[in-house]
mmCIF file of C-alpha atoms and ligand atoms in Angstrom:
data_model
loop_
_atom_site.group_PDB
_atom_site.id
_atom_site.type_symbol
_atom_site.label_atom_id
_atom_site.label_comp_id
_atom_site.label_asym_id
_atom_site.label_seq_id
_atom_site.Cartn_x
_atom_site.Cartn_y
_atom_site.Cartn_z
ATOM 1 C CA MET A 1 -4.405 -6.357 25.370
ATOM 2 C CA ASN A 2 -7.891 -4.904 25.648
ATOM 3 C CA ALA A 3 -10.828 -6.969 24.426
ATOM 4 C CA ILE A 4 -12.357 -3.878 22.808
ATOM 5 C CA THR A 5 -10.980 -0.446 22.048
ATOM 6 C CA MET A 6 -13.069 2.212 20.336
ATOM 7 C CA GLN A 7 -11.606 5.674 19.835
ATOM 8 C CA GLN A 8 -13.751 8.494 18.530
ATOM 9 C CA VAL A 9 -15.792 6.070 16.460
ATOM 10 C CA SER A 10 -18.632 7.546 14.421
ATOM 11 C CA LYS A 11 -21.010 6.033 11.910
ATOM 12 C CA ALA A 12 -23.320 8.049 9.688
ATOM 13 C CA TYR A 13 -25.723 6.114 7.462
ATOM 14 C CA THR A 14 -26.732 9.410 5.880
ATOM 15 C CA PRO A 15 -24.644 12.595 5.686
ATOM 16 C CA LYS A 16 -27.027 14.446 8.008
ATOM 17 C CA LYS A 17 -27.130 12.246 11.074
ATOM 18 C CA ARG A 18 -24.646 10.159 13.021
ATOM 19 C CA ALA A 19 -26.149 6.918 14.315
ATOM 20 C CA VAL A 20 -22.998 6.561 16.452
ATOM 21 C CA ASP A 21 -21.213 9.736 17.431
ATOM 22 C CA SER A 22 -17.596 9.910 18.669
ATOM 23 C CA LEU A 23 -17.784 6.773 20.755
ATOM 24 C CA ASN A 24 -14.952 5.921 23.152
ATOM 25 C CA ILE A 25 -15.249 2.545 24.847
ATOM 26 C CA THR A 26 -12.623 0.224 26.285
ATOM 27 C CA LEU A 27 -13.369 -3.266 27.561
ATOM 28 C CA GLU A 28 -10.907 -5.453 29.368
ATOM 29 C CA LYS A 29 -10.910 -9.184 28.919
ATOM 30 C CA GLY A 30 -13.542 -10.916 31.060
ATOM 31 C CA GLU A 31 -15.825 -7.918 31.487
ATOM 32 C CA VAL A 32 -19.577 -8.285 31.012
ATOM 33 C CA PHE A 33 -20.502 -4.923 29.574
ATOM 34 C CA GLY A 34 -24.156 -3.904 29.589
ATOM 35 C CA PHE A 35 -24.807 -1.600 26.637
ATOM 36 C CA LEU A 36 -28.075 0.157 27.356
ATOM 37 C CA GLY A 37 -30.239 2.785 25.767
ATOM 38 C CA PRO A 38 -33.601 3.439 24.132
ATOM 39 C CA ASN A 39 -34.483 2.227 20.634
ATOM 40 C CA GLY A 40 -32.522 4.074 17.989
ATOM 41 C CA ALA A 41 -29.709 4.953 20.426
ATOM 42 C CA GLY A 42 -27.062 3.275 18.248
ATOM 43 C CA LYS A 43 -26.503 -0.022 20.056
ATOM 44 C CA THR A 44 -26.989 -2.353 17.087
ATOM 45 C CA THR A 45 -24.899 -0.080 14.876
ATOM 46 C CA THR A 46 -22.078 -0.323 17.450
ATOM 47 C CA VAL A 47 -22.304 -4.123 17.499
ATOM 48 C CA LYS A 48 -22.180 -4.180 13.694
ATOM 49 C CA LEU A 49 -19.114 -1.937 13.706
ATOM 50 C CA LEU A 50 -17.392 -4.192 16.223
ATOM 51 C CA ASN A 51 -18.118 -7.214 14.036
ATOM 52 C CA GLY A 52 -16.982 -5.719 10.782
ATOM 53 C CA MET A 53 -20.523 -5.836 9.388
ATOM 54 C CA LEU A 54 -20.297 -2.055 8.996
ATOM 55 C CA LEU A 55 -17.311 0.212 8.536
ATOM 56 C CA PRO A 56 -16.980 3.351 10.667
ATOM 57 C CA THR A 57 -17.240 6.759 9.055
ATOM 58 C CA GLU A 58 -14.552 7.994 11.451
ATOM 59 C CA GLY A 59 -12.371 6.696 14.253
ATOM 60 C CA ASN A 60 -10.452 3.587 15.211
ATOM 61 C CA LEU A 61 -11.626 0.366 16.722
ATOM 62 C CA SER A 62 -10.138 -2.985 17.547
ATOM 63 C CA VAL A 63 -11.304 -6.277 19.032
ATOM 64 C CA PHE A 64 -8.485 -8.298 20.596
ATOM 65 C CA GLY A 65 -6.101 -6.169 18.590
ATOM 66 C CA LEU A 66 -7.837 -6.845 15.263
ATOM 67 C CA ASP A 67 -9.447 -4.207 13.096
ATOM 68 C CA PRO A 68 -12.920 -5.686 12.462
ATOM 69 C CA GLY A 69 -13.211 -4.082 9.031
ATOM 70 C CA LYS A 70 -9.824 -5.385 7.852
ATOM 71 C CA ASN A 71 -9.626 -8.796 9.549
ATOM 72 C CA PRO A 72 -13.193 -10.110 9.597
ATOM 73 C CA GLU A 73 -12.210 -13.767 9.277
ATOM 74 C CA GLN A 74 -9.708 -13.720 12.133
ATOM 75 C CA LEU A 75 -12.213 -11.793 14.192
ATOM 76 C CA HIS A 76 -15.038 -14.257 13.562
ATOM 77 C CA ALA A 77 -12.825 -17.070 14.809
ATOM 78 C CA LEU A 78 -12.624 -15.232 18.158
ATOM 79 C CA ALA A 79 -16.115 -13.820 18.358
ATOM 80 C CA GLY A 80 -19.658 -15.122 18.675
ATOM 81 C CA VAL A 81 -22.548 -12.912 17.649
ATOM 82 C CA VAL A 82 -26.238 -13.035 18.430
ATOM 83 C CA THR A 83 -28.139 -10.406 16.479
ATOM 84 C CA GLU A 84 -31.815 -9.597 16.469
ATOM 85 C CA HIS A 85 -32.403 -11.512 13.272
ATOM 86 C CA ALA A 86 -30.166 -14.543 13.238
ATOM 87 C CA GLN A 87 -29.854 -16.235 9.878
ATOM 88 C CA MET A 88 -30.101 -19.978 10.065
ATOM 89 C CA TYR A 89 -31.488 -22.681 7.840
ATOM 90 C CA GLN A 90 -35.221 -23.385 8.123
ATOM 91 C CA HIS A 91 -35.068 -26.764 6.415
ATOM 92 C CA LEU A 92 -32.328 -28.091 8.705
ATOM 93 C CA THR A 93 -32.876 -29.306 12.259
ATOM 94 C CA GLY A 94 -31.455 -27.402 15.218
ATOM 95 C CA LEU A 95 -28.678 -29.944 15.546
ATOM 96 C CA GLU A 96 -27.878 -29.851 11.805
ATOM 97 C CA ASN A 97 -27.719 -26.067 11.901
ATOM 98 C CA LEU A 98 -25.225 -26.120 14.771
ATOM 99 C CA VAL A 99 -23.094 -28.831 13.161
ATOM 100 C CA PHE A 100 -23.085 -26.843 9.919
ATOM 101 C CA TYR A 101 -21.818 -23.711 11.658
ATOM 102 C CA GLY A 102 -19.323 -25.731 13.703
ATOM 103 C CA THR A 103 -17.696 -27.131 10.580
ATOM 104 C CA LEU A 104 -17.826 -23.686 8.965
ATOM 105 C CA PHE A 105 -15.729 -22.449 11.892
ATOM 106 C CA GLY A 106 -13.231 -25.247 11.293
ATOM 107 C CA LEU A 107 -14.298 -27.782 13.900
ATOM 108 C CA GLY A 108 -14.265 -31.417 12.736
ATOM 109 C CA ALA A 109 -17.646 -33.103 12.149
ATOM 110 C CA GLY A 110 -17.336 -35.207 15.336
ATOM 111 C CA GLU A 111 -16.274 -32.254 17.478
ATOM 112 C CA SER A 112 -19.043 -30.082 16.011
ATOM 113 C CA ARG A 113 -21.641 -32.689 16.876
ATOM 114 C CA LYS A 114 -20.298 -33.091 20.397
ATOM 115 C CA ARG A 115 -20.297 -29.331 20.997
ATOM 116 C CA ALA A 116 -23.744 -29.007 19.417
ATOM 117 C CA LEU A 117 -25.281 -31.696 21.646
ATOM 118 C CA HIS A 118 -23.675 -30.140 24.718
ATOM 119 C CA LEU A 119 -24.977 -26.662 23.867
ATOM 120 C CA LEU A 120 -28.453 -27.956 23.011
ATOM 121 C CA GLU A 121 -28.560 -29.511 26.439
ATOM 122 C CA GLN A 122 -27.307 -26.375 28.187
ATOM 123 C CA LEU A 123 -29.912 -24.268 26.438
ATOM 124 C CA GLU A 124 -32.699 -26.737 27.086
ATOM 125 C CA LEU A 125 -33.131 -27.624 23.450
ATOM 126 C CA SER A 126 -32.136 -31.299 23.591
ATOM 127 C CA GLU A 127 -35.623 -32.473 22.684
ATOM 128 C CA ALA A 128 -35.940 -29.942 19.877
ATOM 129 C CA GLY A 129 -32.532 -30.795 18.408
ATOM 130 C CA ASP A 130 -34.040 -33.088 15.786
ATOM 131 C CA GLN A 131 -36.842 -30.738 14.784
ATOM 132 C CA LYS A 132 -36.577 -28.553 11.726
ATOM 133 C CA LEU A 133 -35.962 -24.896 12.521
ATOM 134 C CA ALA A 134 -39.201 -23.983 10.752
ATOM 135 C CA ALA A 135 -41.062 -25.524 13.703
ATOM 136 C CA TYR A 136 -39.153 -23.518 16.347
ATOM 137 C CA SER A 137 -40.806 -20.802 18.422
ATOM 138 C CA THR A 138 -39.146 -17.380 18.732
ATOM 139 C CA GLY A 139 -37.708 -18.320 22.099
ATOM 140 C CA MET A 140 -36.247 -21.567 20.752
ATOM 141 C CA ARG A 141 -34.680 -19.721 17.819
ATOM 142 C CA GLN A 142 -33.097 -17.197 20.168
ATOM 143 C CA ARG A 143 -31.571 -19.946 22.251
ATOM 144 C CA LEU A 144 -30.360 -21.819 19.176
ATOM 145 C CA SER A 145 -28.828 -18.610 17.957
ATOM 146 C CA LEU A 146 -26.888 -18.334 21.227
ATOM 147 C CA ALA A 147 -25.758 -21.959 20.833
ATOM 148 C CA ARG A 148 -24.569 -21.143 17.318
ATOM 149 C CA ALA A 149 -22.621 -18.161 18.614
ATOM 150 C CA LEU A 150 -20.878 -20.393 21.147
ATOM 151 C CA ILE A 151 -20.148 -23.412 18.948
ATOM 152 C CA HIS A 152 -16.498 -22.491 18.279
ATOM 153 C CA ARG A 153 -15.708 -21.457 21.878
ATOM 154 C CA PRO A 154 -15.348 -17.741 21.211
ATOM 155 C CA GLN A 155 -13.392 -15.432 23.507
ATOM 156 C CA ILE A 156 -15.878 -12.623 23.102
ATOM 157 C CA LEU A 157 -19.643 -12.662 22.706
ATOM 158 C CA PHE A 158 -21.675 -9.870 21.171
ATOM 159 C CA LEU A 159 -25.269 -10.232 22.224
ATOM 160 C CA ASP A 160 -27.804 -7.849 20.736
ATOM 161 C CA GLU A 161 -31.006 -8.254 22.740
ATOM 162 C CA PRO A 162 -30.505 -11.994 23.148
ATOM 163 C CA THR A 163 -33.598 -12.407 25.300
ATOM 164 C CA SER A 164 -36.129 -10.299 23.424
ATOM 165 C CA GLY A 165 -39.178 -12.475 22.823
ATOM 166 C CA LEU A 166 -38.243 -14.995 25.488
ATOM 167 C CA ASP A 167 -40.556 -15.846 28.359
ATOM 168 C CA PRO A 168 -39.197 -14.867 31.792
ATOM 169 C CA GLU A 169 -37.985 -18.371 32.599
ATOM 170 C CA SER A 170 -36.030 -18.785 29.356
ATOM 171 C CA ALA A 171 -34.654 -15.266 29.729
ATOM 172 C CA GLN A 172 -33.469 -16.123 33.222
ATOM 173 C CA ASN A 173 -31.805 -19.290 31.894
ATOM 174 C CA VAL A 174 -30.010 -17.399 29.140
ATOM 175 C CA HIS A 175 -28.771 -14.830 31.644
ATOM 176 C CA THR A 176 -27.588 -17.529 34.015
ATOM 177 C CA MET A 177 -25.672 -19.074 31.147
ATOM 178 C CA ILE A 178 -24.085 -15.765 30.174
ATOM 179 C CA ARG A 179 -22.939 -15.223 33.732
ATOM 180 C CA ARG A 180 -21.524 -18.746 33.913
ATOM 181 C CA LEU A 181 -19.623 -18.292 30.645
ATOM 182 C CA ALA A 182 -18.070 -15.101 31.938
ATOM 183 C CA LYS A 183 -17.291 -16.445 35.386
ATOM 184 C CA ASP A 184 -16.022 -19.926 34.537
ATOM 185 C CA GLN A 185 -14.484 -19.361 31.137
ATOM 186 C CA GLY A 186 -13.550 -15.693 31.295
ATOM 187 C CA ILE A 187 -15.477 -14.876 28.121
ATOM 188 C CA THR A 188 -15.859 -11.161 27.478
ATOM 189 C CA VAL A 189 -19.472 -10.176 26.862
ATOM 190 C CA PHE A 190 -20.845 -7.112 25.089
ATOM 191 C CA LEU A 191 -24.546 -7.216 25.886
ATOM 192 C CA CYS A 192 -27.162 -4.880 24.436
ATOM 193 C CA THR A 193 -30.323 -5.213 26.432
ATOM 194 C CA HIS A 194 -33.469 -3.528 27.661
ATOM 195 C CA GLN A 195 -33.844 -5.961 30.511
ATOM 196 C CA LEU A 196 -32.299 -3.847 33.204
ATOM 197 C CA ARG A 197 -33.101 -6.147 36.088
ATOM 198 C CA TYR A 198 -31.165 -9.004 34.492
ATOM 199 C CA ALA A 199 -28.426 -6.668 33.341
ATOM 200 C CA GLN A 200 -27.948 -5.579 36.930
ATOM 201 C CA GLU A 201 -27.474 -9.220 37.929
ATOM 202 C CA ILE A 202 -24.884 -10.148 35.344
ATOM 203 C CA CYS A 203 -22.968 -7.091 34.126
ATOM 204 C CA THR A 204 -19.746 -5.843 35.640
ATOM 205 C CA ARG A 205 -19.979 -2.440 33.959
ATOM 206 C CA TYR A 206 -22.440 -0.407 31.890
ATOM 207 C CA GLY A 207 -22.533 2.093 29.102
ATOM 208 C CA LEU A 208 -25.655 4.115 28.433
ATOM 209 C CA MET A 209 -26.293 5.344 24.906
ATOM 210 C CA ASP A 210 -28.659 8.037 23.741
ATOM 211 C CA GLU A 211 -28.875 9.381 20.199
ATOM 212 C CA GLY A 212 -25.546 7.899 19.233
ATOM 213 C CA ARG A 213 -23.625 9.226 22.193
ATOM 214 C CA LEU A 214 -22.367 7.498 25.322
ATOM 215 C CA ILE A 215 -23.981 9.591 28.048
ATOM 216 C CA ALA A 216 -22.738 7.608 31.056
ATOM 217 C CA GLU A 217 -20.422 4.748 31.779
ATOM 218 C CA GLY A 218 -19.264 2.860 34.846
ATOM 219 C CA THR A 219 -20.011 0.208 37.439
ATOM 220 C CA LEU A 220 -23.332 0.193 39.269
ATOM 221 C CA LYS A 221 -21.565 1.698 42.270
ATOM 222 C CA SER A 222 -19.879 4.506 40.371
ATOM 223 C CA LEU A 223 -23.078 5.292 38.462
ATOM 224 C CA CYS A 224 -25.026 5.366 41.746
ATOM 225 C CA THR A 225 -22.557 7.851 43.190
ATOM 226 C CA SER A 226 -22.585 10.132 40.185
ATOM 227 C CA VAL A 227 -26.211 9.827 39.045
ATOM 228 C CA CYS A 228 -28.348 8.977 42.074
ATOM 229 C CA PRO A 229 -26.160 9.923 45.029
ATOM 230 C CA GLY A 230 -28.872 9.741 47.679
ATOM 231 C CA ILE A 231 -30.320 6.736 49.469
ATOM 232 C CA THR A 232 -33.953 6.565 50.490
ATOM 233 C CA LEU A 233 -34.389 5.075 53.921
ATOM 234 C CA LYS A 234 -37.769 3.450 54.549
ATOM 235 C CA LEU A 235 -38.996 2.895 58.055
ATOM 236 C CA LYS A 236 -41.939 1.171 59.604
ATOM 237 C CA ALA A 237 -42.322 3.157 62.787
ATOM 238 C CA ARG A 238 -44.685 4.935 65.134
ATOM 239 C CA ASN A 239 -44.723 8.194 67.069
ATOM 240 C CA ILE A 240 -41.861 9.847 65.207
ATOM 241 C CA PRO A 241 -41.644 13.480 66.357
ATOM 242 C CA SER A 242 -42.192 15.962 63.560
ATOM 243 C CA HIS A 243 -38.899 17.808 64.152
ATOM 244 C CA LEU A 244 -36.924 14.848 62.796
ATOM 245 C CA PRO A 245 -36.114 14.824 59.047
ATOM 246 C CA LEU A 246 -38.593 12.110 58.053
ATOM 247 C CA ARG A 247 -41.786 12.243 56.049
ATOM 248 C CA GLU A 248 -44.781 10.059 56.742
ATOM 249 C CA THR A 249 -45.890 8.459 53.457
ATOM 250 C CA LYS A 250 -48.735 6.417 54.934
ATOM 251 C CA ALA A 251 -49.726 5.064 58.317
ATOM 252 C CA MET A 252 -46.623 3.828 60.157
ATOM 253 C CA THR A 253 -44.482 4.295 57.049
ATOM 254 C CA TYR A 254 -41.793 6.973 56.876
ATOM 255 C CA GLU A 255 -39.048 7.925 54.449
ATOM 256 C CA ALA A 256 -35.827 9.839 54.909
ATOM 257 C CA ASP A 257 -33.209 10.954 52.404
ATOM 258 C CA ILE A 258 -29.686 10.143 53.479
ATOM 259 C CA ARG A 259 -26.331 10.367 51.771
ATOM 260 C CA SER A 260 -24.800 7.107 52.986
ATOM 261 C CA GLU A 261 -25.563 4.046 55.078
ATOM 262 C CA GLU A 262 -23.281 5.488 57.768
ATOM 263 C CA GLU A 263 -26.089 7.874 58.733
ATOM 264 C CA ILE A 264 -28.543 5.103 59.631
ATOM 265 C CA PRO A 265 -27.476 4.260 63.219
ATOM 266 C CA SER A 266 -27.513 7.845 64.430
ATOM 267 C CA LEU A 267 -30.867 8.574 62.788
ATOM 268 C CA VAL A 268 -32.409 5.507 64.405
ATOM 269 C CA ARG A 269 -30.908 6.537 67.772
ATOM 270 C CA GLN A 270 -32.426 10.019 67.439
ATOM 271 C CA ILE A 271 -35.848 8.524 66.714
ATOM 272 C CA VAL A 272 -35.714 6.180 69.688
ATOM 273 C CA GLU A 273 -34.383 8.860 72.058
ATOM 274 C CA ALA A 274 -37.228 11.138 70.976
ATOM 275 C CA GLY A 275 -39.767 8.468 71.903
ATOM 276 C CA GLY A 276 -40.353 6.930 68.475
ATOM 277 C CA GLU A 277 -40.837 3.184 68.017
ATOM 278 C CA VAL A 278 -39.001 1.534 65.129
ATOM 279 C CA TYR A 279 -40.210 -1.783 63.723
ATOM 280 C CA HIS A 280 -38.306 -2.043 60.445
ATOM 281 C CA VAL A 281 -35.633 -0.096 58.563
ATOM 282 C CA SER A 282 -34.479 -0.650 54.985
ATOM 283 C CA ALA A 283 -32.137 1.338 52.801
ATOM 284 C CA GLN A 284 -33.237 1.466 49.167
ATOM 285 C CA LEU A 285 -30.130 1.719 47.044
ATOM 286 C CA PRO A 286 -30.804 2.944 43.513
ATOM 287 C CA THR A 287 -31.257 0.162 40.980
ATOM 288 C CA LEU A 288 -29.904 0.159 37.449
ATOM 289 C CA GLU A 289 -33.459 1.018 36.397
ATOM 290 C CA ASP A 290 -33.458 4.133 38.632
ATOM 291 C CA ILE A 291 -30.131 5.213 37.145
ATOM 292 C CA TYR A 292 -31.313 4.549 33.590
ATOM 293 C CA PHE A 293 -34.495 6.593 33.986
ATOM 294 C CA THR A 294 -32.753 9.431 35.796
ATOM 295 C CA LEU A 295 -30.228 9.700 32.972
ATOM 296 C CA THR A 296 -32.657 9.348 30.072
ATOM 297 C CA ARG A 297 -35.019 11.899 31.667
ATOM 298 C CA LYS A 298 -32.126 14.332 32.046
ATOM 299 C CA GLU A 299 -31.263 13.872 28.370
ATOM 300 C CA ALA A 300 -34.870 14.372 27.283
ATOM 301 C CA ALA A 301 -35.042 17.620 29.273
ATOM 302 C CA LYS A 302 -31.994 19.051 27.482
HETATM 303 N N1 LIG B 401 -29.299 0.674 7.676
HETATM 304 C C1 LIG B 401 -29.638 1.871 8.163
HETATM 305 N N2 LIG B 401 -29.805 2.932 7.353
HETATM 306 C C2 LIG B 401 -30.132 4.155 7.843
HETATM 307 N N3 LIG B 401 -30.308 4.419 9.138
HETATM 308 C C3 LIG B 401 -30.153 3.398 10.008
HETATM 309 C C4 LIG B 401 -29.820 2.077 9.577
HETATM 310 N N4 LIG B 401 -29.747 1.279 10.656
HETATM 311 C C5 LIG B 401 -30.010 2.054 11.717
HETATM 312 N N5 LIG B 401 -30.253 3.333 11.334
HETATM 313 C C6 LIG B 401 -30.551 4.458 12.234
HETATM 314 O O1 LIG B 401 -29.468 4.610 13.121
HETATM 315 C C7 LIG B 401 -29.911 4.931 14.428
HETATM 316 C C8 LIG B 401 -29.394 3.902 15.419
HETATM 317 O O2 LIG B 401 -30.016 2.669 15.172
HETATM 318 P P1 LIG B 401 -29.610 1.320 15.919
HETATM 319 O O3 LIG B 401 -28.142 1.199 15.936
HETATM 320 O O4 LIG B 401 -30.381 0.221 15.305
HETATM 321 O O5 LIG B 401 -30.131 1.628 17.402
HETATM 322 P P2 LIG B 401 -30.527 0.636 18.592
HETATM 323 O O6 LIG B 401 -29.968 -0.708 18.317
HETATM 324 O O7 LIG B 401 -29.948 1.287 19.823
HETATM 325 O O8 LIG B 401 -32.022 0.618 18.644
HETATM 326 C C9 LIG B 401 -31.420 5.032 14.343
HETATM 327 O O9 LIG B 401 -31.758 6.374 14.159
HETATM 328 C C10 LIG B 401 -31.744 4.196 13.134
HETATM 329 O O10 LIG B 401 -32.934 4.637 12.543
HETATM 330 MG MG1 LIG B 402 -30.901 -2.550 18.245
#
């Protein structure tokens, strides 16, 4: 059974405009799906549809075989959600909040407390566990919100910008934890994020949204091939004859456009045979950021 199936799903808040337009997405169990796109692209709306917080205007969707709109309770037993504005209780401590949600999800009081203490430790909130939420910083709230989402050991996590407002170190920790959850426990993750560098480290596949539509989808490798097929080769070298297909960008620094890494040895041989001296060669594969900007620029030009 797929973790997520969306078929031709659309959501229109107003009759004129579709916030999500004919979306088709399938996620297998254990995937870490990076859902990317500029503000207003429809990411949060998609997460809300998948959680039963909104009903689609058209189309079919299921999460572990459940229709989110019709089986919200069964779905919430399987799913953990971190939204941009997590609702928790200001007058309770971090620990009390987690225990409250644990028991709400049907864990016993003892089990809830055990899970809560474990998660507080994992998210580096042990010391803050006894402080009231009102005293928490944005970063602490975000991490507590992730702990809350995990309290009942969900099979799927929906994370809507879980690291916005976190300092780089906390963001790194949250990403490390997400990767560990996926790797060790096989949790499926649907991650909306703007942090492309982290996304590239932890996601197994990506979907890129723009104005409600999925404009590209695939692994980093498949997106590289279809979106940024070339590789830029950078060389630190001297005396490269001008007839070779390299451009000098600054002193002793050259670039060449190649199609695959297979072309590197013969290019280097040609340089050396022509009297050039090579000190360093590196192939710059496109990053997720390169792919993202290439695609969004293409859309903007349409
Ligand atoms: N409750 C709402 N009522 C009307 N329009 C909304 C509502 N929520 C979001 N939208 C609109 O839907 C579009 C998609 O928004 P959203 O899903 O929040 O995008 P993202 O999370 O990618 O930034 C935007 O144009 C936004 O203004
Ligand atoms: Mg959003």
